[in-house]
Coordinates of C-alpha atoms and ligand atoms in Angstrom, one line a residue:
M1 CA 7.7 -5.7 -17.8
K2 CA 6.6 -3.0 -14.7
S3 CA 4.0 -0.2 -15.3
F4 CA 5.0 2.9 -17.1
H5 CA 5.6 6.0 -15.1
P6 CA 6.5 8.9 -17.7
P7 CA 8.9 11.8 -16.8
R8 CA 8.1 14.9 -15.5
R9 CA 8.1 17.3 -18.8
T10 CA 6.9 20.9 -19.2
L11 CA 4.7 20.5 -22.3
M12 CA 5.1 24.0 -24.5
G13 CA 4.9 22.6 -28.0
P14 CA 1.8 22.5 -30.1
G15 CA -0.4 20.2 -27.7
P16 CA -0.6 18.3 -25.7
S17 CA -0.1 21.2 -23.2
D18 CA 0.5 20.4 -19.6
V19 CA -2.2 19.0 -18.1
N20 CA -4.1 20.8 -15.1
P21 CA -3.7 18.3 -11.9
R22 CA -7.5 18.8 -11.0
I23 CA -8.2 17.2 -14.1
L24 CA -5.7 13.9 -13.2
E25 CA -7.6 13.5 -10.7
A26 CA -11.2 13.6 -11.9
L27 CA -10.0 11.4 -14.5
S28 CA -8.9 8.6 -11.9
R29 CA -12.8 9.2 -10.5
P30 CA -14.6 6.0 -10.6
T31 CA -15.8 4.6 -13.8
I32 CA -19.9 4.1 -13.8
G33 CA -21.8 3.4 -16.5
H34 CA -22.5 5.2 -19.7
L35 CA -26.2 5.0 -19.4
D36 CA -26.5 5.8 -15.3
P37 CA -28.4 8.7 -14.4
A38 CA -25.7 10.1 -13.0
F39 CA -23.5 9.9 -15.6
I40 CA -26.2 11.4 -17.8
A41 CA -26.8 14.6 -15.9
M42 CA -22.8 15.3 -16.0
M43 CA -23.1 15.4 -20.0
D44 CA -26.1 17.8 -19.5
D45 CA -23.7 20.0 -17.5
M46 CA -21.1 19.4 -19.9
K47 CA -23.0 20.5 -23.0
D48 CA -23.8 24.0 -20.4
L49 CA -20.2 24.3 -20.1
L50 CA -19.3 23.6 -23.6
Q51 CA -21.6 25.9 -25.0
Y52 CA -20.1 28.5 -22.7
A53 CA -16.9 27.5 -23.9
L54 CA -18.0 28.0 -27.6
Q55 CA -20.2 31.0 -27.1
T56 CA -23.3 29.4 -28.6
R57 CA -26.9 28.0 -27.5
N58 CA -26.7 25.5 -30.4
A59 CA -28.5 22.4 -29.4
I60 CA -26.0 20.2 -31.0
T61 CA -22.9 20.8 -29.0
M62 CA -21.0 18.2 -27.7
P63 CA -17.7 16.1 -27.6
V64 CA -16.6 13.6 -30.1
S65 CA -15.4 10.5 -28.9
A66 CA -12.1 10.8 -30.6
P67 CA -9.2 13.4 -31.1
G68 CA -9.4 16.8 -32.9
S69 CA -9.1 15.3 -36.5
A70 CA -12.1 13.3 -35.5
G71 CA -14.3 16.4 -34.8
M72 CA -13.0 17.7 -38.3
E73 CA -13.7 14.5 -40.0
T74 CA -17.3 14.6 -38.1
C75 CA -17.8 18.2 -39.7
F76 CA -17.0 17.1 -43.0
V77 CA -18.8 13.6 -43.7
N78 CA -22.2 15.4 -42.1
L79 CA -22.0 18.3 -44.0
V80 CA -20.3 17.5 -47.4
E81 CA -22.0 15.2 -50.0
P82 CA -20.6 13.8 -52.9
G83 CA -20.9 16.0 -55.5
D84 CA -20.5 19.2 -53.4
K85 CA -17.8 22.0 -54.1
V86 CA -16.3 22.9 -51.3
V87 CA -14.1 26.1 -50.9
V88 CA -11.1 25.4 -48.5
C89 CA -8.5 28.2 -47.4
Q90 CA -5.2 27.0 -46.7
N91 CA -2.4 28.7 -45.1
G92 CA -0.9 25.9 -43.2
V93 CA -1.2 22.2 -42.7
F94 CA -4.4 21.6 -41.6
G95 CA -6.3 23.4 -44.1
G96 CA -4.7 20.4 -46.1
R97 CA -6.3 17.8 -44.5
M98 CA -9.4 19.8 -44.7
K99 CA -9.0 19.3 -48.7
E100 CA -8.0 15.7 -48.1
N101 CA -11.5 15.6 -46.1
V102 CA -13.7 17.0 -49.2
E103 CA -12.2 14.9 -51.6
R104 CA -12.8 11.8 -49.8
C105 CA -16.3 12.6 -49.3
G106 CA -16.5 12.5 -53.2
A107 CA -16.6 16.2 -52.8
E108 CA -14.7 18.8 -55.2
A109 CA -12.2 21.2 -53.1
V110 CA -11.4 24.8 -54.4
M111 CA -8.8 25.7 -52.9
V112 CA -7.6 29.6 -51.8
Q113 CA -4.1 29.1 -51.2
D114 CA -2.1 31.6 -48.8
T115 CA 1.5 31.9 -47.9
W116 CA 2.2 29.7 -44.6
G117 CA 2.5 32.3 -42.3
A118 CA 0.3 34.5 -43.1
A119 CA -3.2 35.1 -42.3
V120 CA -6.4 33.8 -44.4
D121 CA -6.9 36.6 -47.3
A122 CA -10.8 37.4 -47.1
N123 CA -10.5 39.3 -50.8
K124 CA -9.0 36.0 -52.1
L125 CA -12.3 33.9 -50.9
E126 CA -14.6 36.7 -51.8
D127 CA -13.1 36.5 -55.6
T128 CA -13.0 32.6 -55.4
L129 CA -16.7 32.5 -54.5
K130 CA -17.6 35.3 -57.6
A131 CA -15.8 32.9 -59.8
H132 CA -17.7 29.5 -58.1
P133 CA -21.4 30.4 -57.3
D134 CA -22.0 26.9 -57.2
A135 CA -19.9 26.4 -54.1
K136 CA -21.7 25.1 -50.7
I137 CA -19.6 25.2 -47.8
V138 CA -16.6 27.3 -46.8
A139 CA -13.8 25.8 -44.6
F140 CA -11.0 27.3 -43.1
V141 CA -8.5 27.0 -39.7
H142 CA -9.0 29.8 -37.3
A143 CA -5.7 29.0 -35.3
E144 CA -3.5 27.2 -37.6
T145 CA -1.2 25.9 -35.6
S146 CA 1.5 24.7 -38.2
T147 CA 2.5 28.1 -38.4
G148 CA 0.6 30.3 -35.5
V149 CA -1.4 32.5 -37.6
C150 CA -4.6 33.2 -36.4
S151 CA -7.2 34.4 -39.3
D152 CA -10.0 36.7 -39.3
V153 CA -13.4 34.1 -38.7
K154 CA -15.9 37.0 -38.3
T155 CA -15.1 38.6 -41.6
L156 CA -14.4 35.0 -43.7
V157 CA -18.0 33.6 -42.0
E158 CA -19.8 36.8 -43.5
I159 CA -18.0 36.7 -46.8
A160 CA -19.3 33.1 -46.8
R161 CA -22.9 34.1 -46.1
R162 CA -23.3 36.4 -48.3
H163 CA -22.6 33.6 -50.8
D164 CA -25.1 31.1 -49.1
C165 CA -22.4 29.1 -47.9
L166 CA -22.5 27.4 -44.9
T167 CA -18.8 27.5 -42.9
I168 CA -16.9 24.7 -41.3
V169 CA -14.1 26.3 -39.2
D170 CA -11.1 24.5 -37.0
A171 CA -10.8 25.8 -33.5
V172 CA -8.6 23.1 -32.5
T173 CA -5.9 25.4 -31.0
S174 CA -8.2 28.9 -30.8
L175 CA -10.6 27.5 -28.4
G176 CA -10.1 29.0 -24.7
G177 CA -6.8 31.0 -25.6
I178 CA -7.9 33.5 -28.1
P179 CA -11.8 34.9 -28.7
L180 CA -14.3 32.8 -30.5
H181 CA -18.1 33.7 -30.4
V182 CA -19.5 30.6 -32.1
D183 CA -23.1 32.2 -32.5
D184 CA -22.2 35.8 -32.9
W185 CA -19.7 35.2 -35.7
R186 CA -22.2 32.9 -37.1
I187 CA -20.2 29.8 -37.8
D188 CA -22.4 26.9 -38.8
A189 CA -19.9 24.2 -37.9
I190 CA -17.0 24.1 -35.7
Y191 CA -14.7 21.6 -34.2
S192 CA -12.0 21.5 -31.5
G193 CA -9.7 19.4 -29.4
T194 CA -8.9 19.0 -25.8
Q195 CA -4.9 18.9 -25.6
K196 CA -4.4 22.3 -26.7
C197 CA -5.6 25.7 -24.7
L198 CA -8.4 23.6 -22.7
S199 CA -5.2 21.6 -21.1
C200 CA -7.0 18.4 -20.6
T201 CA -5.7 15.2 -22.0
P202 CA -6.0 14.4 -26.0
G203 CA -8.8 12.1 -27.4
L204 CA -11.9 14.0 -27.5
S205 CA -13.1 16.8 -29.8
P206 CA -15.7 19.0 -28.9
V207 CA -18.0 20.2 -31.8
S208 CA -21.0 22.4 -32.4
F209 CA -23.4 22.7 -35.3
S210 CA -26.1 25.7 -36.0
E211 CA -29.4 25.3 -36.8
A212 CA -28.9 25.6 -40.6
A213 CA -25.7 23.0 -40.7
V214 CA -28.3 20.3 -38.7
E215 CA -31.0 21.0 -41.3
K216 CA -28.6 19.9 -43.9
I217 CA -27.5 17.0 -42.0
R218 CA -31.3 16.0 -42.0
N219 CA -31.9 16.6 -45.3
R220 CA -29.2 14.7 -47.1
K221 CA -29.6 12.5 -50.3
H222 CA -26.9 10.3 -49.4
P223 CA -26.1 8.6 -46.0
V224 CA -23.3 9.6 -44.5
Q225 CA -20.4 7.6 -45.2
S226 CA -19.0 6.9 -41.4
W227 CA -21.6 4.9 -39.4
F228 CA -19.4 6.3 -36.3
M229 CA -19.9 9.8 -37.4
D230 CA -23.1 10.0 -38.3
L231 CA -24.8 12.6 -36.6
N232 CA -28.0 11.8 -37.5
L233 CA -27.1 8.6 -35.0
V234 CA -25.1 10.8 -32.6
M235 CA -27.7 13.2 -31.8
G236 CA -30.3 10.1 -30.2
Y237 CA -27.2 10.0 -27.7
W238 CA -26.6 13.6 -26.9
G239 CA -29.3 15.1 -28.1
S240 CA -31.3 17.4 -25.4
G241 CA -34.1 15.7 -23.7
G242 CA -34.6 12.7 -25.7
K243 CA -33.8 9.4 -24.7
R244 CA -30.3 8.2 -24.2
A245 CA -30.1 5.4 -26.6
Y246 CA -27.0 3.4 -26.9
H247 CA -24.9 4.5 -29.9
H248 CA -21.0 3.8 -28.4
T249 CA -19.9 3.5 -25.5
A250 CA -18.7 6.8 -24.3
P251 CA -15.3 7.2 -23.3
I252 CA -16.5 7.6 -19.5
N253 CA -13.5 9.0 -17.5
A254 CA -12.1 10.7 -20.2
L255 CA -15.2 12.8 -20.3
Y256 CA -15.1 13.6 -16.3
G257 CA -11.7 15.1 -17.3
L258 CA -13.3 17.2 -19.8
H259 CA -16.0 18.2 -17.7
E260 CA -13.4 19.2 -15.2
A261 CA -11.4 21.3 -17.7
L262 CA -14.4 23.1 -18.7
L263 CA -15.1 24.3 -15.3
I264 CA -11.4 25.1 -14.7
L265 CA -12.4 27.5 -17.9
K266 CA -15.6 28.6 -16.5
E267 CA -14.1 29.5 -13.3
E268 CA -11.6 31.4 -14.7
G269 CA -13.8 32.9 -17.2
L270 CA -13.3 33.1 -21.0
E271 CA -12.2 36.7 -21.2
Q272 CA -9.5 36.2 -18.5
A273 CA -8.3 32.9 -20.1
W274 CA -7.6 35.2 -23.2
A275 CA -6.1 38.0 -21.7
R276 CA -3.5 35.6 -19.6
H277 CA -3.0 34.2 -23.1
E278 CA -1.9 37.5 -24.0
H279 CA 0.0 38.3 -21.4
H280 CA 2.2 35.9 -21.1
Y281 CA 2.6 35.9 -25.2
R282 CA 4.0 39.5 -24.7
A283 CA 6.2 38.3 -21.8
L284 CA 7.9 35.3 -24.0
K285 CA 8.0 38.0 -27.2
A286 CA 10.1 40.5 -25.1
G287 CA 12.4 37.8 -24.2
I288 CA 12.7 36.4 -27.8
E289 CA 13.5 39.5 -29.3
A290 CA 15.9 40.5 -26.3
M291 CA 17.7 37.4 -27.5
G292 CA 17.6 38.1 -31.0
L293 CA 15.6 35.6 -31.9
S294 CA 12.6 36.5 -34.3
Y295 CA 9.2 35.1 -35.3
V296 CA 7.5 34.1 -38.5
V297 CA 4.6 35.9 -38.1
E298 CA 3.8 39.3 -38.5
E299 CA 2.5 40.7 -35.0
S300 CA -0.7 41.6 -36.0
V301 CA -2.1 38.1 -37.0
R302 CA 0.1 36.1 -34.5
L303 CA -1.4 33.7 -32.2
P304 CA -0.5 34.1 -28.1
Q305 CA -0.6 30.6 -27.8
L306 CA 1.6 29.4 -30.4
N307 CA 5.0 31.3 -31.2
A308 CA 6.5 30.3 -34.3
I309 CA 10.1 31.6 -33.7
R310 CA 13.2 31.3 -36.7
I311 CA 16.1 28.8 -36.0
P312 CA 19.1 31.0 -36.0
A313 CA 21.4 30.0 -38.9
G314 CA 23.9 27.2 -38.1
V315 CA 21.6 25.6 -35.4
D316 CA 21.0 22.1 -35.5
D317 CA 17.0 22.0 -35.0
A318 CA 17.1 18.1 -33.3
T319 CA 20.1 18.9 -30.9
V320 CA 18.4 22.0 -29.4
R321 CA 15.2 19.8 -28.9
R322 CA 16.7 17.1 -27.4
Q323 CA 18.6 19.1 -24.8
L324 CA 15.8 21.2 -23.7
L325 CA 13.9 17.7 -23.0
E326 CA 17.0 15.8 -21.5
Q327 CA 18.4 18.8 -19.6
Y328 CA 15.5 20.6 -18.8
Q329 CA 12.9 18.6 -19.1
L330 CA 11.3 21.2 -21.4
E331 CA 9.4 19.8 -24.4
I332 CA 8.8 22.6 -27.9
G333 CA 7.6 21.9 -31.1
A334 CA 9.4 21.5 -34.3
G335 CA 8.5 23.2 -37.5
L336 CA 5.7 20.9 -39.7
G337 CA 5.7 20.3 -43.3
E338 CA 7.3 23.2 -45.2
M339 CA 8.2 24.9 -42.2
A340 CA 10.2 21.8 -40.7
G341 CA 13.6 22.5 -39.9
K342 CA 13.3 26.1 -40.0
V343 CA 10.9 27.2 -36.9
W344 CA 10.4 26.4 -33.2
R345 CA 6.7 26.0 -32.3
I346 CA 6.8 27.3 -28.5
G347 CA 3.0 26.9 -27.1
L348 CA 1.7 28.7 -24.3
M349 CA -1.5 26.7 -23.9
G350 CA -3.9 26.9 -21.2
H351 CA -2.5 25.2 -18.1
A352 CA 1.1 25.6 -19.8
C353 CA 0.4 29.2 -20.0
N354 CA 2.1 30.8 -17.0
A355 CA 5.3 32.7 -15.9
R356 CA 7.1 30.0 -14.7
N357 CA 7.1 28.6 -17.8
V358 CA 7.6 31.4 -20.0
L359 CA 10.7 31.9 -17.6
T360 CA 11.8 28.1 -17.4
C361 CA 11.4 28.0 -21.4
L362 CA 13.5 31.3 -21.8
G363 CA 16.3 30.5 -19.7
A364 CA 16.8 27.0 -21.0
L365 CA 16.8 28.0 -24.3
D366 CA 19.5 30.6 -23.5
D367 CA 21.4 28.3 -22.2
V368 CA 21.5 25.2 -24.5
L369 CA 22.1 27.9 -27.3
S370 CA 24.9 29.8 -25.7
R371 CA 26.8 26.2 -25.3
L372 CA 25.8 25.6 -28.6
G373 CA 27.5 28.6 -29.9
A374 CA 24.5 30.0 -31.2
P375 CA 24.6 33.5 -32.4
I376 CA 22.1 35.0 -29.8
D377 CA 22.7 37.9 -27.4
S378 CA 22.8 35.5 -24.1
G379 CA 21.9 36.7 -20.5
K380 CA 18.9 39.1 -21.2
A381 CA 15.9 36.8 -22.1
V382 CA 15.0 36.1 -18.6
A383 CA 15.2 39.9 -17.4
A384 CA 13.1 41.1 -20.6
A385 CA 10.4 38.9 -19.7
S386 CA 10.3 39.4 -16.1
K387 CA 9.8 43.6 -16.8
V388 CA 6.7 42.4 -18.8
L389 CA 5.7 40.1 -16.2
F390 CA 6.2 41.9 -12.7
P391 CA 6.2 45.5 -13.5
Q392 CA 6.1 46.7 -10.5
S393 CA 8.9 45.0 -8.7
Ligands
PLP401 C1 -4.0 20.0 -33.6 C2 -4.5 20.2 -34.7 C3 -6.0 19.2 -35.0 C4 -5.6 17.7 -35.0 O1 -6.1 17.7 -33.6 P1 -5.9 15.9 -33.1 O2 -6.2 16.0 -31.8 O3 -4.0 15.7 -33.1 O4 -6.2 15.1 -33.6 C5 -6.7 19.8 -36.1 N1 -6.2 21.3 -36.5 C6 -5.7 21.9 -35.5 C7 -5.6 23.3 -36.2 C8 -4.7 21.3 -34.8 O5 -3.7 22.3 -34.0

């Protein structure tokens, strides 16, 4: 046995994305006690930074000490009570997980199904809420990572509010990559992740709850079934100004990393980060199309940070991804669920969203596909992307 030294890769899949070296350095700083005044001051800063990233003033804004899936579960177990009716809009893998969560809370999930690769249909949500006036919560995914689709959060929340429903929004892949305004859009509960467009290490899940959501949690008839995720208990630790009572040992160093990641986002500026994702997506798209490959998702609802590309006929998915990894140290994502074997998912997330990665990925794909005899227009992708990246030269 010897120490583990991972190979150096370029991460352009659906997450984790390349971690900024500044974050890796922050993670290696000395561990201190989680009730140390210096640590508590860092937590206060972290809350400000998270409120900025999410564009909210919600007092209950904090990172759950576990990955995005635990942030999802935190929202559901706290807001959903046994017997509640919850409308879940599904247009990919992650909406399906929301249904699982609702049912495990002893509640009923009413599904609004949309085609994989399409956005959530606002009219279908409206019709479903008319047919189920007793529904209490609406849940949906902002950026569906399994297909690369962006749904219109603002409109969906407006509809939910008109029908007196609270909303739970999955922003795991959207945070830091595309516009997201928790307060302006009046989202009640939101969860995200650290390893997508924040480019931090995986394992933490920022969440935020509106006053209406906190009110519902405080007035529950049944205790939250999860002790660890019960916000009534966690709020004692993260709550503002209050005493920081021991709940669980915070993942101290992981939180240093998230603090640094959020600081990097703040230094760049949210709008600039969103624009950077859009710009590099345009370059990647130019290259993909020049090669003769095509996108799964219609242009108007595409996520810049997650590009679902159709695998050309006769090309073996796993062979291409293996060669990219072995020969180019490049990771791209496979299709999930019903898209398995049919698409590649190319991420341009956070620190990984840069010109070098766009060019590396296009050059590598062009080379590997050409050598496998795939039906592509080879030798054009990199030039098409550089035209977008460097229009002056
Ligand atoms: C990645 C992802 C999750 C799950 O996050 P983990 O950190 O893997 O638990 C949930 N929802 C969406 C949309 C995601 O992309």
